[in-house]
Amino acid sequence: MAAISIRQLYSRQTWLSDGTDTVWNFQFTGGYLDKAHVKARVYNPATLQYEGVPINYSADFVGPFQLRVVPAIPAGLQFTIYRDTPKDLPIVDFTDGANISEVSLDTNAKQAVFIASETIDALLDELYGLTLLDNEFGYKSMRQEKYTGASTVN
């Protein structure tokens, strides 16, 4: 049995673990700038707590968008792989008189776009329980995954 993907956002993907999977195929819109920006966490619905991948676990890349985590995440826990692009300083530092390359410009632009999408995902995922899914027309749309309160529409 394979783990069930329960949420796909721009910069994170979450599965409900089945207790057997150790290789996780993930995707982020636009990819990532560095493997160090790819992180994982576990959510335990019983305790309502997020935690990093436990210290006795090993997590390593087996492909550009494949992460192996051993031993397997226990069944019933939610496992999230997410991108966390540095937000404190620009990755590229331009200097006067230096040659500007396409790679530097692309990295600078991607960092800004990635930070924006990670911020949107954090708001959707943590505050509202919303996800972005492809609808039948191929566009991204917002869908509420769980109803959490009474309607305010009269």
Coordinates of N, CA, C and O in Angstrom, one line a residue:
M1 N 0.8 -1.2 0.0 CA 0.0 0.0 0.0 C 0.9 1.2 0.0 O 1.9 1.3 0.7
A2 N 0.5 2.2 -0.8 CA 1.3 3.5 -0.9 C 0.7 4.5 0.0 O -0.5 4.6 0.2
A3 N 1.5 5.4 0.5 CA 1.1 6.5 1.3 C 0.2 7.4 0.4 O 0.4 7.5 -0.8
I4 N -0.8 8.0 1.0 CA -1.8 8.9 0.2 C -1.4 10.3 0.3 O -1.2 10.9 1.4
S5 N -1.2 11.0 -0.9 CA -0.9 12.4 -0.9 C -2.2 13.1 -0.5 O -3.2 13.0 -1.1
I6 N -2.1 13.9 0.6 CA -3.3 14.6 1.1 C -3.3 16.1 0.9 O -4.3 16.8 1.0
R7 N -2.1 16.6 0.5 CA -2.0 18.1 0.2 C -0.8 18.4 -0.7 O 0.3 17.9 -0.4
Q8 N -1.1 19.1 -1.8 CA 0.0 19.6 -2.7 C -0.1 21.1 -2.8 O -1.1 21.6 -3.3
L9 N 0.9 21.8 -2.4 CA 0.9 23.2 -2.5 C 2.1 23.6 -3.4 O 2.8 22.7 -3.9
Y10 N 2.4 24.9 -3.6 CA 3.5 25.3 -4.4 C 4.8 24.8 -3.9 O 5.7 24.4 -4.7
S11 N 5.0 24.8 -2.6 CA 6.3 24.6 -2.0 C 6.3 23.4 -1.0 O 7.3 23.3 -0.2
R12 N 5.3 22.7 -0.9 CA 5.2 21.6 0.0 C 4.2 20.5 -0.4 O 3.3 20.8 -1.1
Q13 N 4.5 19.3 0.0 CA 3.6 18.2 -0.3 C 3.5 17.4 1.0 O 4.5 17.1 1.7
T14 N 2.3 16.9 1.3 CA 2.0 16.2 2.5 C 1.3 14.9 2.2 O 0.4 14.8 1.3
W15 N 1.7 13.8 2.9 CA 1.1 12.5 2.7 C 0.7 12.0 4.1 O 1.2 12.3 5.1
L16 N -0.3 11.1 4.0 CA -0.7 10.3 5.2 C 0.1 9.0 5.1 O 0.0 8.2 4.2
S17 N 1.0 8.8 6.0 CA 2.0 7.7 6.0 C 1.2 6.4 6.2 O 0.3 6.3 7.0
D18 N 1.7 5.3 5.5 CA 1.1 4.0 5.6 C 2.0 3.1 6.5 O 1.7 1.9 6.7
G19 N 3.2 3.7 6.9 CA 4.1 2.9 7.7 C 5.1 2.0 7.0 O 5.9 1.3 7.6
T20 N 5.0 2.0 5.6 CA 5.9 1.2 4.8 C 6.8 1.9 3.9 O 7.9 1.5 3.6
D21 N 6.3 3.1 3.4 CA 7.1 3.9 2.4 C 8.3 4.4 3.0 O 8.3 5.0 4.1
T22 N 9.5 4.3 2.3 CA 10.7 4.9 2.7 C 11.2 5.9 1.6 O 12.0 6.8 2.0
V23 N 10.8 5.8 0.4 CA 11.2 6.7 -0.7 C 10.0 7.6 -1.0 O 8.9 7.0 -1.4
W24 N 10.2 8.9 -1.0 CA 9.1 9.8 -1.2 C 9.4 10.7 -2.4 O 10.5 11.3 -2.5
N25 N 8.6 10.6 -3.4 CA 8.7 11.4 -4.6 C 7.9 12.7 -4.4 O 6.7 12.7 -4.1
F26 N 8.6 13.9 -4.5 CA 7.9 15.1 -4.2 C 8.1 16.1 -5.4 O 8.9 15.8 -6.3
Q27 N 7.4 17.2 -5.4 CA 7.5 18.2 -6.4 C 7.2 19.6 -5.8 O 6.3 19.7 -5.0
F28 N 7.9 20.5 -6.3 CA 7.7 21.9 -5.9 C 7.6 22.7 -7.2 O 8.3 22.5 -8.1
T29 N 6.7 23.7 -7.2 CA 6.6 24.6 -8.4 C 7.9 25.3 -8.5 O 8.3 26.0 -7.6
G30 N 8.6 25.2 -9.6 CA 9.9 25.9 -9.8 C 11.1 25.1 -9.3 O 12.2 25.6 -9.5
G31 N 10.9 24.0 -8.6 CA 12.0 23.3 -8.0 C 12.5 23.9 -6.7 O 11.8 24.4 -5.9
Y32 N 13.8 23.9 -6.6 CA 14.5 24.5 -5.4 C 15.9 24.9 -5.8 O 16.4 24.5 -6.9
L33 N 16.5 25.8 -5.1 CA 17.8 26.4 -5.4 C 18.9 25.5 -4.9 O 20.0 25.5 -5.4
D34 N 18.7 24.9 -3.7 CA 19.8 24.1 -3.1 C 19.1 23.0 -2.3 O 18.1 23.2 -1.7
K35 N 19.7 21.8 -2.3 CA 19.2 20.7 -1.5 C 19.0 21.1 0.0 O 18.1 20.5 0.7
A36 N 19.8 22.0 0.5 CA 19.8 22.4 1.9 C 18.4 23.1 2.2 O 18.1 23.2 3.4
H37 N 17.8 23.5 1.2 CA 16.5 24.2 1.3 C 15.3 23.3 1.4 O 14.2 23.7 1.6
V38 N 15.5 22.0 1.2 CA 14.5 21.0 1.2 C 14.5 20.4 2.6 O 15.5 19.9 3.1
K39 N 13.3 20.5 3.3 CA 13.2 20.0 4.6 C 12.0 19.1 4.8 O 11.1 19.1 3.9
A40 N 11.9 18.4 5.9 CA 10.8 17.5 6.2 C 10.3 17.6 7.6 O 11.1 18.0 8.5
R41 N 9.1 17.3 7.8 CA 8.5 17.3 9.2 C 7.4 16.3 9.2 O 6.8 15.9 8.2
V42 N 7.1 15.9 10.5 CA 6.0 15.0 10.7 C 5.0 15.7 11.6 O 5.3 16.4 12.5
Y43 N 3.7 15.4 11.3 CA 2.6 15.9 12.1 C 1.9 14.7 12.7 O 1.5 13.8 12.0
N44 N 1.7 14.8 14.0 CA 1.0 13.7 14.7 C -0.4 14.2 15.0 O -0.6 15.0 15.9
P45 N -1.5 13.7 14.3 CA -2.8 14.1 14.6 C -3.3 13.8 16.0 O -4.1 14.6 16.5
A46 N -2.8 12.8 16.6 CA -3.2 12.5 18.0 C -2.7 13.5 19.0 O -3.5 13.9 19.9
T47 N -1.5 14.1 18.8 CA -1.0 15.1 19.7 C -1.1 16.5 19.2 O -0.9 17.5 19.9
L48 N -1.5 16.6 17.9 CA -1.6 17.9 17.2 C -0.3 18.7 17.2 O -0.3 19.9 17.3
Q49 N 0.8 17.9 17.1 CA 2.1 18.5 17.2 C 2.9 18.3 15.9 O 2.9 17.2 15.4
Y50 N 3.6 19.3 15.4 CA 4.6 19.1 14.4 C 6.0 18.9 15.0 O 6.3 19.4 16.0
E51 N 6.7 18.1 14.3 CA 8.1 17.8 14.8 C 9.0 17.6 13.6 O 8.5 17.2 12.5
G52 N 10.2 17.8 13.7 CA 11.2 17.5 12.6 C 11.2 15.9 12.5 O 10.7 15.2 13.3
V53 N 11.8 15.5 11.4 CA 12.0 14.1 11.2 C 12.9 13.6 12.4 O 13.9 14.2 12.7
P54 N 12.4 12.6 13.2 CA 13.1 12.2 14.4 C 14.6 11.9 14.2 O 15.0 11.5 13.1
I55 N 15.4 12.2 15.2 CA 16.8 12.1 15.1 C 17.3 10.7 14.8 O 18.4 10.6 14.2
N56 N 16.6 9.7 15.1 CA 17.0 8.3 14.8 C 16.7 7.9 13.4 O 16.9 6.8 13.0
Y57 N 16.2 8.9 12.6 CA 15.8 8.6 11.2 C 16.9 9.2 10.3 O 17.6 10.1 10.7
S58 N 17.1 8.6 9.2 CA 18.0 9.0 8.2 C 17.3 9.5 7.0 O 16.4 8.8 6.5
A59 N 17.5 10.7 6.5 CA 16.9 11.3 5.4 C 17.9 11.7 4.4 O 18.8 12.5 4.7
D60 N 17.9 11.2 3.2 CA 18.9 11.6 2.2 C 18.2 11.5 0.8 O 17.2 10.8 0.5
F61 N 18.8 12.3 -0.1 CA 18.3 12.4 -1.5 C 18.8 11.1 -2.3 O 19.9 10.7 -2.2
V62 N 17.8 10.5 -3.0 CA 18.2 9.5 -3.9 C 17.9 9.9 -5.4 O 18.3 9.2 -6.3
G63 N 17.4 11.1 -5.6 CA 17.2 11.7 -6.9 C 16.9 13.2 -6.6 O 16.7 13.6 -5.5
P64 N 16.8 14.0 -7.7 CA 16.6 15.4 -7.4 C 15.2 15.7 -6.7 O 15.1 16.7 -6.0
F65 N 14.3 14.8 -6.9 CA 12.9 15.0 -6.3 C 12.5 13.7 -5.6 O 11.3 13.4 -5.6
Q66 N 13.4 13.0 -5.0 CA 13.2 11.8 -4.2 C 14.0 11.9 -2.9 O 15.2 12.1 -2.9
L67 N 13.3 11.7 -1.8 CA 13.9 11.6 -0.5 C 13.6 10.3 0.1 O 12.5 9.8 0.1
R68 N 14.7 9.7 0.6 CA 14.6 8.4 1.3 C 14.7 8.7 2.8 O 15.6 9.4 3.3
V69 N 13.7 8.2 3.6 CA 13.6 8.3 5.0 C 13.5 7.0 5.6 O 12.6 6.2 5.3
V70 N 14.5 6.6 6.4 CA 14.5 5.3 7.1 C 14.7 5.4 8.5 O 15.5 6.3 8.9
P71 N 14.0 4.7 9.4 CA 13.0 3.7 9.0 C 11.7 4.5 8.5 O 11.7 5.7 8.5
A72 N 10.7 3.7 8.0 CA 9.5 4.3 7.5 C 8.8 5.1 8.6 O 8.8 4.8 9.8
I73 N 8.2 6.2 8.1 CA 7.4 7.1 9.0 C 6.2 6.2 9.5 O 5.5 5.6 8.7
P74 N 5.9 6.1 10.8 CA 4.8 5.3 11.3 C 3.5 5.6 10.6 O 3.2 6.8 10.3
A75 N 2.7 4.6 10.5 CA 1.3 4.7 9.9 C 0.5 5.7 10.6 O 0.5 5.8 11.9
G76 N -0.3 6.5 9.9 CA -1.2 7.5 10.5 C -0.7 8.9 10.8 O -1.4 9.8 11.0
L77 N 0.7 9.0 10.6 CA 1.3 10.3 10.8 C 1.3 11.0 9.4 O 1.3 10.4 8.4
Q78 N 1.2 12.3 9.5 CA 1.3 13.1 8.2 C 2.8 13.5 8.0 O 3.4 14.1 8.9
F79 N 3.3 13.2 6.8 CA 4.7 13.5 6.5 C 4.7 14.6 5.4 O 4.1 14.5 4.4
T80 N 5.4 15.7 5.7 CA 5.5 16.8 4.8 C 7.0 17.0 4.3 O 7.9 17.1 5.2
I81 N 7.2 17.2 3.0 CA 8.4 17.6 2.5 C 8.2 19.0 2.0 O 7.2 19.3 1.3
Y82 N 9.0 20.0 2.4 CA 8.8 21.4 2.0 C 10.1 22.1 1.7 O 11.1 21.7 2.0
R83 N 9.9 23.2 0.9 CA 11.0 24.0 0.5 C 11.0 25.2 1.5 O 10.0 25.8 1.8
D84 N 12.2 25.5 2.0 CA 12.4 26.7 2.9 C 13.6 27.5 2.4 O 14.7 27.3 2.9
T85 N 13.3 28.4 1.5 CA 14.3 29.2 0.9 C 14.7 30.3 1.9 O 13.9 30.9 2.5
P86 N 16.0 30.6 2.0 CA 16.5 31.6 2.9 C 15.8 32.9 2.7 O 15.6 33.4 1.5
K87 N 15.3 33.5 3.8 CA 14.5 34.8 3.7 C 15.3 35.9 4.3 O 14.8 37.1 4.3
D88 N 16.4 35.7 5.0 CA 17.1 36.8 5.7 C 18.0 37.6 4.8 O 18.1 38.8 5.0
L89 N 18.6 37.0 3.8 CA 19.5 37.8 2.9 C 19.4 37.2 1.5 O 19.1 36.1 1.3
P90 N 19.7 38.1 0.5 CA 19.8 37.6 -0.9 C 20.8 36.5 -1.0 O 21.9 36.6 -0.4
I91 N 20.5 35.5 -1.8 CA 21.5 34.4 -2.0 C 22.6 34.9 -2.9 O 23.8 34.6 -2.8
V92 N 22.3 35.8 -3.9 CA 23.2 36.4 -4.8 C 23.6 37.8 -4.3 O 22.7 38.6 -4.0
D93 N 24.9 38.1 -4.2 CA 25.3 39.5 -3.8 C 25.9 40.1 -5.0 O 27.0 39.8 -5.4
F94 N 25.2 41.1 -5.6 CA 25.8 41.8 -6.8 C 26.8 42.9 -6.3 O 26.5 43.5 -5.2
T95 N 27.8 43.1 -7.0 CA 28.8 44.2 -6.7 C 29.0 45.1 -7.9 O 28.8 44.7 -9.0
D96 N 29.3 46.3 -7.6 CA 29.6 47.3 -8.7 C 30.7 46.9 -9.6 O 31.7 46.4 -9.1
G97 N 30.5 47.0 -10.9 CA 31.5 46.6 -11.8 C 31.7 45.2 -12.2 O 32.4 44.8 -13.0
A98 N 30.9 44.3 -11.5 CA 31.0 42.9 -11.7 C 30.1 42.5 -12.9 O 29.2 43.2 -13.2
N99 N 30.5 41.4 -13.6 CA 29.7 40.9 -14.7 C 28.4 40.3 -14.1 O 28.5 39.6 -13.1
I100 N 27.3 40.6 -14.7 CA 26.0 40.0 -14.2 C 25.7 38.9 -15.2 O 25.6 39.0 -16.4
S101 N 25.5 37.7 -14.6 CA 25.2 36.5 -15.4 C 23.7 36.2 -15.4 O 23.0 36.6 -14.4
E102 N 23.3 35.4 -16.3 CA 21.9 34.9 -16.3 C 21.6 34.0 -15.1 O 20.6 34.2 -14.5
V103 N 22.6 33.2 -14.7 CA 22.4 32.4 -13.5 C 22.2 33.2 -12.3 O 21.3 32.9 -11.5
S104 N 23.0 34.3 -12.1 CA 22.8 35.2 -11.0 C 21.4 35.8 -11.0 O 20.7 35.9 -9.9
L105 N 21.0 36.3 -12.1 CA 19.7 37.0 -12.2 C 18.6 36.0 -12.0 O 17.6 36.3 -11.3
D106 N 18.7 34.8 -12.6 CA 17.7 33.8 -12.4 C 17.6 33.4 -10.9 O 16.5 33.2 -10.3
T107 N 18.7 33.2 -10.2 CA 18.7 32.8 -8.8 C 18.1 33.9 -8.0 O 17.3 33.6 -7.1
N108 N 18.4 35.1 -8.3 CA 17.8 36.3 -7.5 C 16.3 36.3 -7.7 O 15.6 36.4 -6.7
A109 N 15.8 36.1 -8.9 CA 14.4 36.1 -9.2 C 13.7 34.9 -8.6 O 12.6 35.1 -8.0
K110 N 14.3 33.7 -8.7 CA 13.7 32.5 -8.1 C 13.6 32.6 -6.6 O 12.6 32.2 -6.0
Q111 N 14.6 33.2 -6.0 CA 14.6 33.3 -4.5 C 13.3 34.2 -4.1 O 12.6 33.8 -3.2
A112 N 13.1 35.3 -4.8 CA 11.9 36.1 -4.5 C 10.6 35.4 -4.8 O 9.7 35.4 -3.9
V113 N 10.5 34.7 -5.9 CA 9.3 34.0 -6.2 C 9.1 32.8 -5.2 O 7.9 32.6 -4.8
F114 N 10.1 32.1 -4.9 CA 10.0 31.0 -4.0 C 9.6 31.5 -2.6 O 8.7 30.8 -2.0
I115 N 10.1 32.6 -2.1 CA 9.7 33.1 -0.8 C 8.3 33.5 -0.8 O 7.5 33.2 0.1
A116 N 7.8 34.1 -1.9 CA 6.4 34.5 -2.0 C 5.5 33.2 -2.0 O 4.5 33.2 -1.3
S117 N 5.8 32.2 -2.8 CA 5.0 31.0 -2.8 C 5.0 30.3 -1.4 O 4.0 29.7 -1.0
E118 N 6.2 30.3 -0.8 CA 6.3 29.6 0.5 C 5.4 30.4 1.6 O 4.8 29.8 2.5
T119 N 5.4 31.7 1.4 CA 4.5 32.5 2.3 C 3.1 32.2 2.1 O 2.3 32.0 3.1
I120 N 2.7 32.1 0.8 CA 1.3 31.8 0.5 C 0.9 30.4 1.0 O -0.1 30.2 1.7
D121 N 1.8 29.4 0.8 CA 1.6 28.1 1.3 C 1.5 28.0 2.8 O 0.6 27.3 3.3
A122 N 2.3 28.7 3.5 CA 2.2 28.7 5.0 C 0.9 29.3 5.4 O 0.3 28.7 6.3
L123 N 0.4 30.3 4.8 CA -0.9 30.8 5.1 C -2.0 29.8 4.8 O -2.9 29.6 5.7
L124 N -2.0 29.3 3.6 CA -3.0 28.3 3.2 C -3.0 27.1 4.1 O -4.0 26.6 4.6
D125 N -1.8 26.6 4.3 CA -1.7 25.3 5.0 C -1.9 25.4 6.5 O -2.7 24.6 7.1
E126 N -1.3 26.4 7.1 CA -1.4 26.5 8.6 C -2.7 27.2 9.1 O -3.2 26.8 10.1
L127 N -3.1 28.2 8.4 CA -4.2 29.0 8.9 C -5.6 28.6 8.4 O -6.6 28.6 9.2
Y128 N -5.7 28.2 7.2 CA -7.0 28.0 6.5 C -7.3 26.5 6.1 O -8.4 26.2 5.8
G129 N -6.3 25.7 6.1 CA -6.5 24.3 5.7 C -6.9 24.2 4.2 O -7.6 23.3 3.8
L130 N -6.4 25.2 3.4 CA -6.7 25.2 2.0 C -5.6 24.6 1.2 O -4.4 24.6 1.6
T131 N -5.9 24.1 0.0 CA -4.8 23.6 -0.9 C -5.1 24.1 -2.3 O -6.2 24.5 -2.7
L132 N -4.1 24.1 -3.1 CA -4.2 24.4 -4.5 C -4.2 23.1 -5.3 O -3.2 22.4 -5.2
L133 N -5.2 22.9 -6.1 CA -5.3 21.7 -6.9 C -5.5 22.1 -8.3 O -6.2 23.1 -8.6
D134 N -5.1 21.2 -9.3 CA -5.5 21.4 -10.7 C -6.9 21.0 -10.8 O -7.3 19.9 -10.5
N135 N -7.7 21.9 -11.4 CA -9.1 21.5 -11.7 C -9.1 20.8 -13.1 O -8.1 20.7 -13.8
E136 N -10.3 20.5 -13.6 CA -10.4 19.8 -14.9 C -10.0 20.7 -16.0 O -9.8 20.2 -17.1
F137 N -9.9 22.0 -15.8 CA -9.4 22.9 -16.9 C -7.9 23.1 -16.9 O -7.4 23.8 -17.7
G138 N -7.2 22.6 -15.9 CA -5.8 22.7 -15.9 C -5.3 24.0 -15.1 O -4.2 24.3 -15.1
Y139 N -6.3 24.7 -14.5 CA -5.9 25.9 -13.7 C -5.8 25.5 -12.3 O -6.4 24.6 -11.8
K140 N -5.0 26.3 -11.5 CA -5.0 26.2 -10.1 C -6.2 26.8 -9.5 O -6.6 27.9 -9.9
S141 N -6.8 26.1 -8.5 CA -8.0 26.7 -7.9 C -7.8 26.4 -6.4 O -7.1 25.4 -6.0
M142 N -8.5 27.1 -5.6 CA -8.5 26.9 -4.1 C -9.7 26.1 -3.7 O -10.8 26.3 -4.2
R143 N -9.4 25.1 -2.9 CA -10.5 24.2 -2.4 C -10.3 24.0 -0.9 O -9.2 23.7 -0.4
Q144 N -11.4 24.2 -0.1 CA -11.2 24.0 1.3 C -11.3 22.5 1.6 O -12.2 21.8 1.1
E145 N -10.3 22.0 2.3 CA -10.2 20.5 2.5 C -11.2 20.1 3.7 O -11.6 19.0 3.7
K146 N -11.4 20.9 4.6 CA -12.2 20.6 5.7 C -13.1 21.8 6.2 O -12.6 22.9 6.1
Y147 N -14.3 21.5 6.5 CA -15.2 22.6 7.0 C -14.9 22.8 8.5 O -15.0 21.8 9.2
T148 N -14.6 24.0 8.9 CA -14.2 24.2 10.3 C -15.1 25.2 11.0 O -14.8 25.6 12.1
G149 N -16.2 25.6 10.4 CA -17.1 26.5 11.2 C -18.4 26.7 10.4 O -18.6 26.3 9.3
A150 N -19.3 27.5 11.1 CA -20.6 27.8 10.5 C -20.4 28.8 9.4 O -19.6 29.7 9.4
S151 N -21.3 28.8 8.4 CA -21.3 29.7 7.3 C -21.8 31.1 7.8 O -22.7 31.2 8.7
T152 N -21.2 32.1 7.3 CA -21.6 33.5 7.7 C -22.6 34.1 6.6 O -23.0 35.2 6.7
V153 N -22.9 33.3 5.6 CA -23.8 33.7 4.5 C -25.2 33.6 5.0 O -25.6 32.6 5.6
N154 N -26.0 34.7 4.9 CA -27.4 34.7 5.3 C -28.3 34.3 4.2 O -28.2 34.6 3.1

